[in-house]
Amino acid sequence: MSDAMRNENDEPSRPRGSTRRRVIRRGLGTVAAVSGTAAALRPMLTARGGGDATALAEPPAAVEAAPVPGAGAALFDEVYRGRRIQGFSSAGDAGVDIRIDGRALGVMRRVDGSFISMANHYQPFPTALGTARAAVDQIGRAQLSANAEHHH
């Protein structure tokens, strides 16, 4: 090394402050990453019951769903894992209207006659009941959106 790059102890010198800047940058990057993650997860964690931890620990109570206006004949109506699942014949593309705790589950019928849902979009099920049960397994304690309209 050149003499200009060595200090009195014959050790290579670093530009003053470069280590400090590096530590500060890493610290700020870490703070930004943690803050961003917390901000992204907050709506999911506080979506139920005002955001207290006990609301996340309790499974939702089975809801007595109101009759679905314009629904056809009931195909099934049962409580599965603490959630009320209902299926009605419908004039829509899928031929079935599935409700979980009174909220619509977006369902599509495939060419082979099986069903896929918005909760299990890439996994077909042979029956509407199987589709509803799989959706409950997939969403766990979360609630479906109150205005779940299916658009493709």
PDB file of C-alpha atoms in Angstrom:
ATOM      1  CA  MET A   1       0.000   0.000   0.000  1.00  0.00           C
ATOM      2  CA  SER A   2       1.080   3.554  -0.470  1.00  0.00           C
ATOM      3  CA  ASP A   3       2.302   5.561   2.487  1.00  0.00           C
ATOM      4  CA  ALA A   4      -0.726   7.840   2.205  1.00  0.00           C
ATOM      5  CA  MET A   5      -3.053   4.955   3.042  1.00  0.00           C
ATOM      6  CA  ARG A   6      -1.205   3.931   6.274  1.00  0.00           C
ATOM      7  CA  ASN A   7      -1.454   5.439   9.730  1.00  0.00           C
ATOM      8  CA  GLU A   8       1.234   5.775  12.471  1.00  0.00           C
ATOM      9  CA  ASN A   9       0.919   2.108  13.556  1.00  0.00           C
ATOM     10  CA  ASP A  10       1.614   0.945   9.998  1.00  0.00           C
ATOM     11  CA  GLU A  11      -1.962  -0.321   9.601  1.00  0.00           C
ATOM     12  CA  PRO A  12      -4.118   0.437   6.577  1.00  0.00           C
ATOM     13  CA  SER A  13      -6.363   3.362   7.347  1.00  0.00           C
ATOM     14  CA  ARG A  14     -10.029   3.610   6.504  1.00  0.00           C
ATOM     15  CA  PRO A  15     -11.762   6.776   5.606  1.00  0.00           C
ATOM     16  CA  ARG A  16     -13.120   8.171   8.832  1.00  0.00           C
ATOM     17  CA  GLY A  17     -16.832   7.549   9.381  1.00  0.00           C
ATOM     18  CA  SER A  18     -17.291   4.813   6.776  1.00  0.00           C
ATOM     19  CA  THR A  19     -17.867   2.135   9.415  1.00  0.00           C
ATOM     20  CA  ARG A  20     -20.196   4.396  11.355  1.00  0.00           C
ATOM     21  CA  ARG A  21     -22.189   5.160   8.213  1.00  0.00           C
ATOM     22  CA  ARG A  22     -22.429   1.481   7.375  1.00  0.00           C
ATOM     23  CA  VAL A  23     -23.733   0.649  10.862  1.00  0.00           C
ATOM     24  CA  ILE A  24     -26.252   3.482  10.720  1.00  0.00           C
ATOM     25  CA  ARG A  25     -27.456   2.420   7.256  1.00  0.00           C
ATOM     26  CA  ARG A  26     -27.886  -1.184   8.357  1.00  0.00           C
ATOM     27  CA  GLY A  27     -29.733  -0.091  11.469  1.00  0.00           C
ATOM     28  CA  LEU A  28     -32.064   2.160   9.502  1.00  0.00           C
ATOM     29  CA  GLY A  29     -32.638  -0.609   6.943  1.00  0.00           C
ATOM     30  CA  THR A  30     -33.539  -3.024   9.702  1.00  0.00           C
ATOM     31  CA  VAL A  31     -35.914  -0.532  11.310  1.00  0.00           C
ATOM     32  CA  ALA A  32     -37.557   0.109   7.943  1.00  0.00           C
ATOM     33  CA  ALA A  33     -37.965  -3.625   7.264  1.00  0.00           C
ATOM     34  CA  VAL A  34     -39.480  -4.327  10.681  1.00  0.00           C
ATOM     35  CA  SER A  35     -41.776  -1.298  10.449  1.00  0.00           C
ATOM     36  CA  GLY A  36     -42.928  -2.252   6.962  1.00  0.00           C
ATOM     37  CA  THR A  37     -43.642  -5.820   8.008  1.00  0.00           C
ATOM     38  CA  ALA A  38     -45.556  -4.660  11.067  1.00  0.00           C
ATOM     39  CA  ALA A  39     -47.579  -2.209   8.981  1.00  0.00           C
ATOM     40  CA  ALA A  40     -48.391  -4.919   6.438  1.00  0.00           C
ATOM     41  CA  LEU A  41     -49.460  -7.451   9.067  1.00  0.00           C
ATOM     42  CA  ARG A  42     -51.437  -5.085  11.287  1.00  0.00           C
ATOM     43  CA  PRO A  43     -54.719  -5.179   9.309  1.00  0.00           C
ATOM     44  CA  MET A  44     -54.649  -8.972   9.303  1.00  0.00           C
ATOM     45  CA  LEU A  45     -53.898  -9.209  13.014  1.00  0.00           C
ATOM     46  CA  THR A  46     -56.430  -6.582  14.085  1.00  0.00           C
ATOM     47  CA  ALA A  47     -59.207  -7.497  11.645  1.00  0.00           C
ATOM     48  CA  ARG A  48     -61.142  -9.404  14.277  1.00  0.00           C
ATOM     49  CA  GLY A  49     -62.631  -7.910  17.386  1.00  0.00           C
ATOM     50  CA  GLY A  50     -60.848  -4.571  17.638  1.00  0.00           C
ATOM     51  CA  GLY A  51     -57.332  -5.977  17.667  1.00  0.00           C
ATOM     52  CA  ASP A  52     -56.998  -7.583  21.088  1.00  0.00           C
ATOM     53  CA  ALA A  53     -55.130 -10.886  21.361  1.00  0.00           C
ATOM     54  CA  THR A  54     -58.091 -12.764  22.833  1.00  0.00           C
ATOM     55  CA  ALA A  55     -60.120 -12.158  19.687  1.00  0.00           C
ATOM     56  CA  LEU A  56     -57.539 -14.079  17.657  1.00  0.00           C
ATOM     57  CA  ALA A  57     -57.487 -16.955  20.134  1.00  0.00           C
ATOM     58  CA  GLU A  58     -61.225 -17.638  20.030  1.00  0.00           C
ATOM     59  CA  PRO A  59     -62.805 -19.482  17.101  1.00  0.00           C
ATOM     60  CA  PRO A  60     -65.797 -17.672  15.628  1.00  0.00           C
ATOM     61  CA  ALA A  61     -69.175 -18.790  16.869  1.00  0.00           C
ATOM     62  CA  ALA A  62     -71.394 -20.548  14.399  1.00  0.00           C
ATOM     63  CA  VAL A  63     -73.630 -17.889  12.917  1.00  0.00           C
ATOM     64  CA  GLU A  64     -77.321 -18.386  12.328  1.00  0.00           C
ATOM     65  CA  ALA A  65     -77.306 -17.246   8.728  1.00  0.00           C
ATOM     66  CA  ALA A  66     -80.341 -15.535   7.300  1.00  0.00           C
ATOM     67  CA  PRO A  67     -82.021 -17.126   4.310  1.00  0.00           C
ATOM     68  CA  VAL A  68     -80.307 -16.183   1.084  1.00  0.00           C
ATOM     69  CA  PRO A  69     -82.610 -14.114  -1.131  1.00  0.00           C
ATOM     70  CA  GLY A  70     -83.104 -15.679  -4.525  1.00  0.00           C
ATOM     71  CA  ALA A  71     -81.393 -18.924  -3.521  1.00  0.00           C
ATOM     72  CA  GLY A  72     -82.694 -22.173  -4.908  1.00  0.00           C
ATOM     73  CA  ALA A  73     -83.094 -25.463  -3.132  1.00  0.00           C
ATOM     74  CA  ALA A  74     -80.782 -26.190  -0.218  1.00  0.00           C
ATOM     75  CA  LEU A  75     -78.081 -28.680  -1.215  1.00  0.00           C
ATOM     76  CA  PHE A  76     -76.478 -28.866   2.210  1.00  0.00           C
ATOM     77  CA  ASP A  77     -76.586 -27.026   5.529  1.00  0.00           C
ATOM     78  CA  GLU A  78     -74.204 -28.130   8.255  1.00  0.00           C
ATOM     79  CA  VAL A  79     -71.766 -26.940  10.889  1.00  0.00           C
ATOM     80  CA  TYR A  80     -68.211 -27.915   9.979  1.00  0.00           C
ATOM     81  CA  ARG A  81     -65.407 -27.105  12.411  1.00  0.00           C
ATOM     82  CA  GLY A  82     -67.568 -24.523  14.147  1.00  0.00           C
ATOM     83  CA  ARG A  83     -68.526 -22.763  10.900  1.00  0.00           C
ATOM     84  CA  ARG A  84     -71.947 -22.959   9.276  1.00  0.00           C
ATOM     85  CA  ILE A  85     -71.660 -23.948   5.641  1.00  0.00           C
ATOM     86  CA  GLN A  86     -74.648 -23.824   3.321  1.00  0.00           C
ATOM     87  CA  GLY A  87     -75.052 -24.643  -0.333  1.00  0.00           C
ATOM     88  CA  PHE A  88     -77.948 -23.692  -2.572  1.00  0.00           C
ATOM     89  CA  SER A  89     -78.662 -24.391  -6.197  1.00  0.00           C
ATOM     90  CA  SER A  90     -78.260 -21.258  -8.261  1.00  0.00           C
ATOM     91  CA  ALA A  91     -78.743 -20.034 -11.808  1.00  0.00           C
ATOM     92  CA  GLY A  92     -75.185 -18.693 -11.928  1.00  0.00           C
ATOM     93  CA  ASP A  93     -72.280 -20.138 -13.897  1.00  0.00           C
ATOM     94  CA  ALA A  94     -71.273 -22.527 -11.089  1.00  0.00           C
ATOM     95  CA  GLY A  95     -74.835 -23.716 -10.493  1.00  0.00           C
ATOM     96  CA  VAL A  96     -74.289 -23.414  -6.748  1.00  0.00           C
ATOM     97  CA  ASP A  97     -74.168 -20.651  -4.157  1.00  0.00           C
ATOM     98  CA  ILE A  98     -71.976 -21.520  -1.151  1.00  0.00           C
ATOM     99  CA  ARG A  99     -72.161 -19.566   2.103  1.00  0.00           C
ATOM    100  CA  ILE A 100     -69.806 -19.750   5.090  1.00  0.00           C
ATOM    101  CA  ASP A 101     -71.358 -18.167   8.177  1.00  0.00           C
ATOM    102  CA  GLY A 102     -73.777 -16.383   5.855  1.00  0.00           C
ATOM    103  CA  ARG A 103     -71.079 -14.870   3.627  1.00  0.00           C
ATOM    104  CA  ALA A 104     -70.707 -15.817  -0.029  1.00  0.00           C
ATOM    105  CA  LEU A 105     -67.768 -17.942  -1.120  1.00  0.00           C
ATOM    106  CA  GLY A 106     -66.752 -17.326  -4.720  1.00  0.00           C
ATOM    107  CA  VAL A 107     -67.047 -20.651  -6.550  1.00  0.00           C
ATOM    108  CA  MET A 108     -66.442 -21.672 -10.155  1.00  0.00           C
ATOM    109  CA  ARG A 109     -67.401 -24.896 -11.893  1.00  0.00           C
ATOM    110  CA  ARG A 110     -64.719 -26.445 -14.064  1.00  0.00           C
ATOM    111  CA  VAL A 111     -65.292 -28.141 -17.418  1.00  0.00           C
ATOM    112  CA  ASP A 112     -64.930 -31.586 -15.811  1.00  0.00           C
ATOM    113  CA  GLY A 113     -67.752 -30.769 -13.341  1.00  0.00           C
ATOM    114  CA  SER A 114     -65.522 -30.214 -10.301  1.00  0.00           C
ATOM    115  CA  PHE A 115     -65.470 -26.977  -8.305  1.00  0.00           C
ATOM    116  CA  ILE A 116     -62.787 -24.500  -7.264  1.00  0.00           C
ATOM    117  CA  SER A 117     -63.236 -21.671  -4.802  1.00  0.00           C
ATOM    118  CA  MET A 118     -61.555 -18.378  -4.095  1.00  0.00           C
ATOM    119  CA  ALA A 119     -59.990 -20.001  -1.007  1.00  0.00           C
ATOM    120  CA  ASN A 120     -58.621 -23.016  -2.932  1.00  0.00           C
ATOM    121  CA  HIS A 121     -58.251 -21.575  -6.403  1.00  0.00           C
ATOM    122  CA  TYR A 122     -55.854 -24.205  -7.753  1.00  0.00           C
ATOM    123  CA  GLN A 123     -57.305 -27.301  -6.095  1.00  0.00           C
ATOM    124  CA  PRO A 124     -60.506 -28.744  -7.580  1.00  0.00           C
ATOM    125  CA  PHE A 125     -63.060 -30.678  -5.515  1.00  0.00           C
ATOM    126  CA  PRO A 126     -65.642 -33.082  -6.933  1.00  0.00           C
ATOM    127  CA  THR A 127     -68.579 -31.734  -4.887  1.00  0.00           C
ATOM    128  CA  ALA A 128     -69.794 -28.359  -3.672  1.00  0.00           C
ATOM    129  CA  LEU A 129     -69.809 -29.675  -0.092  1.00  0.00           C
ATOM    130  CA  GLY A 130     -66.172 -30.770  -0.398  1.00  0.00           C
ATOM    131  CA  THR A 131     -65.322 -27.324  -1.769  1.00  0.00           C
ATOM    132  CA  ALA A 132     -67.025 -25.603   1.176  1.00  0.00           C
ATOM    133  CA  ARG A 133     -65.281 -27.820   3.737  1.00  0.00           C
ATOM    134  CA  ALA A 134     -61.888 -27.260   2.094  1.00  0.00           C
ATOM    135  CA  ALA A 135     -62.491 -23.504   2.132  1.00  0.00           C
ATOM    136  CA  VAL A 136     -63.194 -23.644   5.879  1.00  0.00           C
ATOM    137  CA  ASP A 137     -59.987 -25.645   6.369  1.00  0.00           C
ATOM    138  CA  GLN A 138     -58.064 -23.073   4.324  1.00  0.00           C
ATOM    139  CA  ILE A 139     -59.384 -19.850   5.869  1.00  0.00           C
ATOM    140  CA  GLY A 140     -59.360 -21.119   9.457  1.00  0.00           C
ATOM    141  CA  ARG A 141     -60.846 -18.539  11.817  1.00  0.00           C
ATOM    142  CA  ALA A 142     -60.817 -15.707   9.272  1.00  0.00           C
ATOM    143  CA  GLN A 143     -64.076 -14.324   7.892  1.00  0.00           C
ATOM    144  CA  LEU A 144     -64.957 -14.023   4.240  1.00  0.00           C
ATOM    145  CA  SER A 145     -65.452 -10.534   2.890  1.00  0.00           C
ATOM    146  CA  ALA A 146     -68.994  -9.246   3.276  1.00  0.00           C
ATOM    147  CA  ASN A 147     -69.034  -8.116  -0.362  1.00  0.00           C
ATOM    148  CA  ALA A 148     -67.351 -11.067  -2.072  1.00  0.00           C
ATOM    149  CA  GLU A 149     -68.365 -10.756  -5.687  1.00  0.00           C
ATOM    150  CA  HIS A 150     -66.850 -13.184  -8.153  1.00  0.00           C
ATOM    151  CA  HIS A 151     -65.254 -11.538 -11.189  1.00  0.00           C
ATOM    152  CA  HIS A 152     -63.194 -13.264 -13.859  1.00  0.00           C
TER     153      HIS A 152
END
